[in-house]
Amino acid sequence: MHLVEIGRVRSRLTDKATAPKSEHEGAPDALVAINPAYAEALDDLEPGATVVLITWLDRADRSTLKVHPRGDPSRPLRGVFTTRSPDRPNPLGLHEVTIRSIDNLTLTLGPLEALDGTPVVDIKPLRTINDKAS
Amino acid sequence: MHLVEIGRVRSRLTDKATAPKSEHEGAPDALVAINPAYAEALDDLEPGATVVLITWLDRADRSTLKVHPRGDPSRPLRGVFTTRSPDRPNPLGLHEVTIRSIDNLTLTLGPLEALDGTPVVDIKPLRTINDKAS
């Protein structure tokens, strides 16, 4: 089960310690530069769409099985599968983002809390419990 | 970017051609047998929770960049990043499922359209646009 990099995040966020923990905490817009090998898979993507961006959180600790939620040591340890901690066996990040613009192979989207240089592994249309028909 | 298998789907669905295409189309409940190495990461997961199960759709075609939506040749080809087709460069499946019960390392959950034997690579709490605080 080997992931290929379909693109890479370009962001002003470079420091894990100070970056927002979720996109709803002041995360900025960012760019995703798509690998030309996957250009065709972008066809029909339109500005304004909300999508799920899946990233590989390459600065995460994959040996972590329990965490203090939000890194707060006053909160009891929890199994990582009940948290959104990036530290987990497979550090996949799920990000609901809005496509702001598309310029050839560069997507501007946000808000996104992923750090600069984070590999992107998939893009999917958003589908929620309240949106079963899409 | 190498994924580890944290568990595996056990389902009565075995045939890709006849299985439902989404969990909202009559998909059954299924079991996920968690790899004992990751038992601790399950701690605090509770029946009734709705989670995002991430699978590796191991019977997908990774070379596909454009598809007819829902396999319907009367619909125009679209870039796979605008579809939920399993055929895509990184065949990750996102499944919103409810945990029905937990028996040691076996989760009963559903509804789930993934086929029997599908590797599971992550479990995350659900967080939607309408649920920003979790």
CSV table of C-alpha atoms in Angstrom, one decimal:
chain,number,residue,atom,x,y,z
A,1,MET,CA,0.0,0.0,0.0
A,2,HIS,CA,2.2,2.7,-1.4
A,3,LEU,CA,0.9,6.2,-1.9
A,4,VAL,CA,2.0,8.4,-4.8
A,5,GLU,CA,2.3,12.2,-4.4
A,6,ILE,CA,-0.3,13.8,-6.7
A,7,GLY,CA,0.6,17.3,-5.5
A,8,ARG,CA,2.3,19.3,-2.8
A,9,VAL,CA,1.1,22.0,-0.4
A,10,ARG,CA,2.7,25.5,-0.7
A,11,SER,CA,1.7,27.5,2.4
A,12,ARG,CA,3.1,30.2,4.6
A,13,LEU,CA,2.7,27.8,7.5
A,14,THR,CA,6.1,26.2,8.1
A,15,ASP,CA,6.2,25.5,11.9
A,16,LYS,CA,4.2,22.6,13.3
A,17,ALA,CA,4.3,24.1,16.8
A,18,THR,CA,2.6,27.3,15.9
A,19,ALA,CA,0.3,26.3,13.0
A,20,PRO,CA,-3.4,26.2,13.6
A,21,LYS,CA,-4.6,22.7,14.7
A,22,SER,CA,-7.6,22.8,12.4
A,23,GLU,CA,-8.7,24.8,9.4
A,24,HIS,CA,-11.3,26.6,11.5
A,25,GLU,CA,-8.7,28.2,13.7
A,26,GLY,CA,-7.4,30.9,11.5
A,27,ALA,CA,-5.7,28.7,8.8
A,28,PRO,CA,-4.8,30.6,5.7
A,29,ASP,CA,-5.4,29.8,2.1
A,30,ALA,CA,-2.7,27.8,0.4
A,31,LEU,CA,-1.6,26.5,-3.0
A,32,VAL,CA,-1.4,23.0,-4.2
A,33,ALA,CA,0.9,22.3,-7.1
A,34,ILE,CA,-0.4,19.2,-8.9
A,35,ASN,CA,2.1,16.8,-10.4
A,36,PRO,CA,1.7,17.0,-14.2
A,37,ALA,CA,1.3,13.2,-14.4
A,38,TYR,CA,-2.2,13.6,-12.8
A,39,ALA,CA,-3.3,16.7,-14.7
A,40,GLU,CA,-6.2,14.9,-16.4
A,41,ALA,CA,-7.7,13.8,-13.1
A,42,LEU,CA,-8.3,17.5,-12.3
A,43,ASP,CA,-10.6,18.0,-15.3
A,44,ASP,CA,-14.0,19.4,-14.4
A,45,LEU,CA,-12.9,20.7,-11.0
A,46,GLU,CA,-14.3,24.2,-10.6
A,47,PRO,CA,-13.6,27.2,-8.4
A,48,GLY,CA,-16.1,27.5,-5.6
A,49,ALA,CA,-16.3,23.7,-5.1
A,50,THR,CA,-15.8,22.4,-1.6
A,51,VAL,CA,-13.6,19.2,-1.7
A,52,VAL,CA,-11.9,16.8,0.7
A,53,LEU,CA,-8.2,17.2,0.3
A,54,ILE,CA,-6.3,14.2,1.6
A,55,THR,CA,-2.7,14.8,2.7
A,56,TRP,CA,0.2,12.8,4.1
A,57,LEU,CA,1.2,14.5,7.3
A,58,ASP,CA,4.9,13.8,6.8
A,59,ARG,CA,6.0,15.4,10.1
A,60,ALA,CA,3.8,13.2,12.3
A,61,ASP,CA,4.9,10.5,14.7
A,62,ARG,CA,3.6,7.2,13.4
A,63,SER,CA,4.4,5.2,16.6
A,64,THR,CA,1.8,7.2,18.7
A,65,LEU,CA,-1.3,5.2,19.7
A,66,LYS,CA,-2.6,7.5,22.5
A,67,VAL,CA,-2.5,11.3,22.8
A,68,HIS,CA,-3.6,14.1,25.1
A,69,PRO,CA,-6.3,15.8,22.9
A,70,ARG,CA,-4.9,19.0,21.3
A,71,GLY,CA,-1.6,18.3,23.0
A,72,ASP,CA,-3.0,19.5,26.4
A,73,PRO,CA,-1.4,17.4,29.1
A,74,SER,CA,-4.3,18.3,31.5
A,75,ARG,CA,-6.6,16.2,29.3
A,76,PRO,CA,-6.6,12.4,29.7
A,77,LEU,CA,-4.9,10.3,27.1
A,78,ARG,CA,-7.2,9.0,24.4
A,79,GLY,CA,-6.8,6.4,21.7
A,80,VAL,CA,-5.7,8.2,18.5
A,81,PHE,CA,-8.6,6.7,16.5
A,82,THR,CA,-10.9,8.9,18.6
A,83,THR,CA,-8.9,12.0,17.8
A,84,ARG,CA,-7.8,14.1,14.8
A,85,SER,CA,-4.2,14.0,16.0
A,86,PRO,CA,-1.7,13.9,13.1
A,87,ASP,CA,0.3,11.5,15.2
A,88,ARG,CA,-1.2,8.1,14.3
A,89,PRO,CA,-0.2,4.9,12.4
A,90,ASN,CA,-1.1,6.2,9.0
A,91,PRO,CA,-0.8,10.0,9.2
A,92,LEU,CA,-3.5,10.9,6.6
A,93,GLY,CA,-5.0,14.4,6.9
A,94,LEU,CA,-8.6,15.1,5.8
A,95,HIS,CA,-9.2,18.7,5.0
A,96,GLU,CA,-12.5,20.3,3.8
A,97,VAL,CA,-11.4,23.1,1.6
A,98,THR,CA,-12.9,25.4,-0.9
A,99,ILE,CA,-11.3,25.8,-4.3
A,100,ARG,CA,-10.7,29.5,-4.8
A,101,SER,CA,-9.1,29.4,-8.2
A,102,ILE,CA,-7.4,27.1,-10.6
A,103,ASP,CA,-4.4,28.2,-12.7
A,104,ASN,CA,-3.3,25.3,-14.9
A,105,LEU,CA,-1.8,22.9,-12.4
A,106,THR,CA,-1.9,25.2,-9.4
A,107,LEU,CA,-4.9,25.2,-7.1
A,108,THR,CA,-5.6,28.0,-4.7
A,109,LEU,CA,-7.7,26.7,-1.8
A,110,GLY,CA,-8.5,27.0,1.8
A,111,PRO,CA,-8.6,27.4,4.6
A,112,LEU,CA,-5.9,24.8,5.1
A,113,GLU,CA,-3.8,24.1,8.2
A,114,ALA,CA,-1.4,21.7,6.5
A,115,LEU,CA,2.3,22.8,6.5
A,116,ASP,CA,4.3,23.9,3.5
A,117,GLY,CA,5.7,20.9,1.7
A,118,THR,CA,3.0,18.5,2.8
A,119,PRO,CA,2.3,15.8,0.1
A,120,VAL,CA,-1.2,15.7,-1.3
A,121,VAL,CA,-2.5,12.2,-2.1
A,122,ASP,CA,-6.1,12.6,-3.1
A,123,ILE,CA,-8.9,15.1,-3.9
A,124,LYS,CA,-12.6,14.0,-3.6
A,125,PRO,CA,-15.9,15.9,-3.9
A,126,LEU,CA,-17.4,16.5,-0.5
A,127,ARG,CA,-20.2,14.2,0.5
A,128,THR,CA,-21.8,14.5,3.9
A,129,ILE,CA,-24.5,12.7,5.8
A,130,ASN,CA,-26.8,15.5,4.7
A,131,ASP,CA,-25.9,15.2,1.1
A,132,LYS,CA,-26.5,11.6,0.1
A,133,ALA,CA,-27.3,12.1,-3.5
A,134,SER,CA,-24.0,13.5,-4.7
B,1,MET,CA,4.5,7.0,1.9
B,2,HIS,CA,3.7,3.5,2.9
B,3,LEU,CA,0.5,2.6,4.6
B,4,VAL,CA,0.2,-0.1,7.3
B,5,GLU,CA,-2.9,-2.2,7.7
B,6,ILE,CA,-4.6,-1.3,11.0
B,7,GLY,CA,-7.5,-3.7,10.3
B,8,ARG,CA,-9.4,-5.5,7.7
B,9,VAL,CA,-13.1,-5.5,6.6
B,10,ARG,CA,-15.2,-8.6,7.0
B,11,SER,CA,-18.3,-8.3,4.9
B,12,ARG,CA,-20.9,-10.3,3.0
B,13,LEU,CA,-20.0,-8.1,0.0
B,14,THR,CA,-17.5,-9.9,-2.1
B,15,ASP,CA,-18.3,-8.9,-5.7
B,16,LYS,CA,-17.2,-5.5,-6.9
B,17,ALA,CA,-19.7,-5.6,-9.8
B,18,THR,CA,-22.8,-6.0,-7.7
B,19,ALA,CA,-21.8,-4.3,-4.5
B,20,PRO,CA,-23.5,-0.9,-3.7
B,21,LYS,CA,-21.5,2.1,-4.9
B,22,SER,CA,-22.1,4.0,-1.7
B,23,GLU,CA,-23.1,3.3,1.8
B,24,HIS,CA,-26.5,4.9,1.2
B,25,GLU,CA,-27.6,2.4,-1.4
B,26,GLY,CA,-28.4,-0.6,0.7
B,27,ALA,CA,-24.9,-1.4,2.0
B,28,PRO,CA,-24.9,-3.8,5.0
B,29,ASP,CA,-23.2,-3.7,8.3
B,30,ALA,CA,-19.8,-5.2,8.4
B,31,LEU,CA,-17.0,-6.2,10.8
B,32,VAL,CA,-13.6,-4.7,11.1
B,33,ALA,CA,-11.0,-6.9,12.7
B,34,ILE,CA,-8.3,-4.6,14.2
B,35,ASN,CA,-4.7,-5.6,14.1
B,36,PRO,CA,-3.6,-6.3,17.7
B,37,ALA,CA,-0.6,-4.0,17.3
B,38,TYR,CA,-3.0,-1.1,17.2
B,39,ALA,CA,-5.4,-2.1,20.0
B,40,GLU,CA,-4.5,0.9,22.2
B,41,ALA,CA,-5.4,3.4,19.5
B,42,LEU,CA,-9.0,2.1,19.8
B,43,ASP,CA,-9.3,3.1,23.5
B,44,ASP,CA,-12.3,5.4,24.2
B,45,LEU,CA,-14.1,4.5,20.9
B,46,GLU,CA,-17.7,3.9,21.9
B,47,PRO,CA,-20.7,2.3,20.3
B,48,GLY,CA,-23.0,4.8,18.7
B,49,ALA,CA,-20.2,7.0,17.5
B,50,THR,CA,-20.1,8.0,13.8
B,51,VAL,CA,-16.6,7.9,12.5
B,52,VAL,CA,-14.7,8.2,9.2
B,53,LEU,CA,-13.3,4.9,8.2
B,54,ILE,CA,-10.4,5.1,5.7
B,55,THR,CA,-9.9,2.1,3.6
B,56,TRP,CA,-7.4,1.1,0.8
B,57,LEU,CA,-9.6,0.0,-2.1
B,58,ASP,CA,-7.3,-2.8,-3.2
B,59,ARG,CA,-9.3,-3.9,-6.2
B,60,ALA,CA,-9.2,-0.4,-7.8
B,61,ASP,CA,-7.4,0.5,-11.0
B,62,ARG,CA,-4.8,3.1,-10.1
B,63,SER,CA,-4.0,4.1,-13.6
B,64,THR,CA,-7.5,5.7,-14.2
B,65,LEU,CA,-7.6,9.5,-14.4
B,66,LYS,CA,-11.0,10.0,-16.0
B,67,VAL,CA,-14.2,8.0,-15.5
B,68,HIS,CA,-17.8,7.9,-16.5
B,69,PRO,CA,-19.6,8.8,-13.3
B,70,ARG,CA,-21.1,5.7,-11.6
B,71,GLY,CA,-19.7,3.6,-14.5
B,72,ASP,CA,-22.5,4.9,-16.8
B,73,PRO,CA,-21.1,5.3,-20.3
B,74,SER,CA,-23.9,7.7,-21.2
B,75,ARG,CA,-22.4,10.2,-18.8
B,76,PRO,CA,-19.4,12.2,-20.0
B,77,LEU,CA,-15.9,11.4,-18.7
B,78,ARG,CA,-14.8,13.4,-15.7
B,79,GLY,CA,-11.5,13.8,-13.9
B,80,VAL,CA,-11.4,11.3,-11.1
B,81,PHE,CA,-10.7,14.1,-8.5
B,82,THR,CA,-14.3,15.3,-9.1
B,83,THR,CA,-15.7,11.9,-8.5
B,84,ARG,CA,-15.8,9.2,-5.7
B,85,SER,CA,-14.7,6.5,-8.1
B,86,PRO,CA,-12.5,3.9,-6.4
B,87,ASP,CA,-10.4,3.9,-9.6
B,88,ARG,CA,-7.9,6.8,-8.9
B,89,PRO,CA,-4.1,7.2,-8.3
B,90,ASN,CA,-4.4,6.5,-4.6
B,91,PRO,CA,-7.5,4.4,-4.0
B,92,LEU,CA,-8.4,5.6,-0.5
B,93,GLY,CA,-12.0,5.1,0.5
B,94,LEU,CA,-13.7,7.5,2.9
B,95,HIS,CA,-16.7,5.9,4.7
B,96,GLU,CA,-19.0,7.6,7.3
B,97,VAL,CA,-20.1,4.7,9.5
B,98,THR,CA,-21.7,4.2,12.8
B,99,ILE,CA,-20.1,2.0,15.4
B,100,ARG,CA,-22.8,-0.6,16.4
B,101,SER,CA,-20.7,-2.6,18.9
B,102,ILE,CA,-17.1,-3.3,20.0
B,103,ASP,CA,-16.1,-6.8,21.0
B,104,ASN,CA,-12.4,-6.7,22.0
B,105,LEU,CA,-10.7,-6.1,18.6
B,106,THR,CA,-13.7,-6.6,16.4
B,107,LEU,CA,-15.8,-3.6,15.5
B,108,THR,CA,-19.3,-4.0,14.1
B,109,LEU,CA,-20.2,-0.9,12.0
B,110,GLY,CA,-22.1,0.3,9.1
B,111,PRO,CA,-23.5,0.8,6.6
B,112,LEU,CA,-20.4,0.0,4.6
B,113,GLU,CA,-20.0,-0.6,0.9
B,114,ALA,CA,-16.4,-1.9,1.1
B,115,LEU,CA,-15.7,-5.4,0.0
B,116,ASP,CA,-14.7,-8.3,2.2
B,117,GLY,CA,-11.0,-8.3,2.7
B,118,THR,CA,-10.5,-4.5,2.1
B,119,PRO,CA,-7.6,-3.2,4.3
B,120,VAL,CA,-8.5,-0.4,6.8
B,121,VAL,CA,-5.9,2.3,7.2
B,122,ASP,CA,-7.4,4.8,9.6
B,123,ILE,CA,-10.3,5.7,11.8
B,124,LYS,CA,-11.1,9.3,12.7
B,125,PRO,CA,-14.0,11.0,14.5
B,126,LEU,CA,-16.4,12.7,12.2
B,127,ARG,CA,-16.1,16.4,11.8
B,128,THR,CA,-18.1,18.3,9.4
B,129,ILE,CA,-18.5,21.9,8.3
B,130,ASN,CA,-21.4,22.2,10.8
B,131,ASP,CA,-19.4,20.7,13.7
B,132,LYS,CA,-16.3,22.9,14.0
B,133,ALA,CA,-15.7,22.5,17.7
B,134,SER,CA,-15.0,18.8,17.8
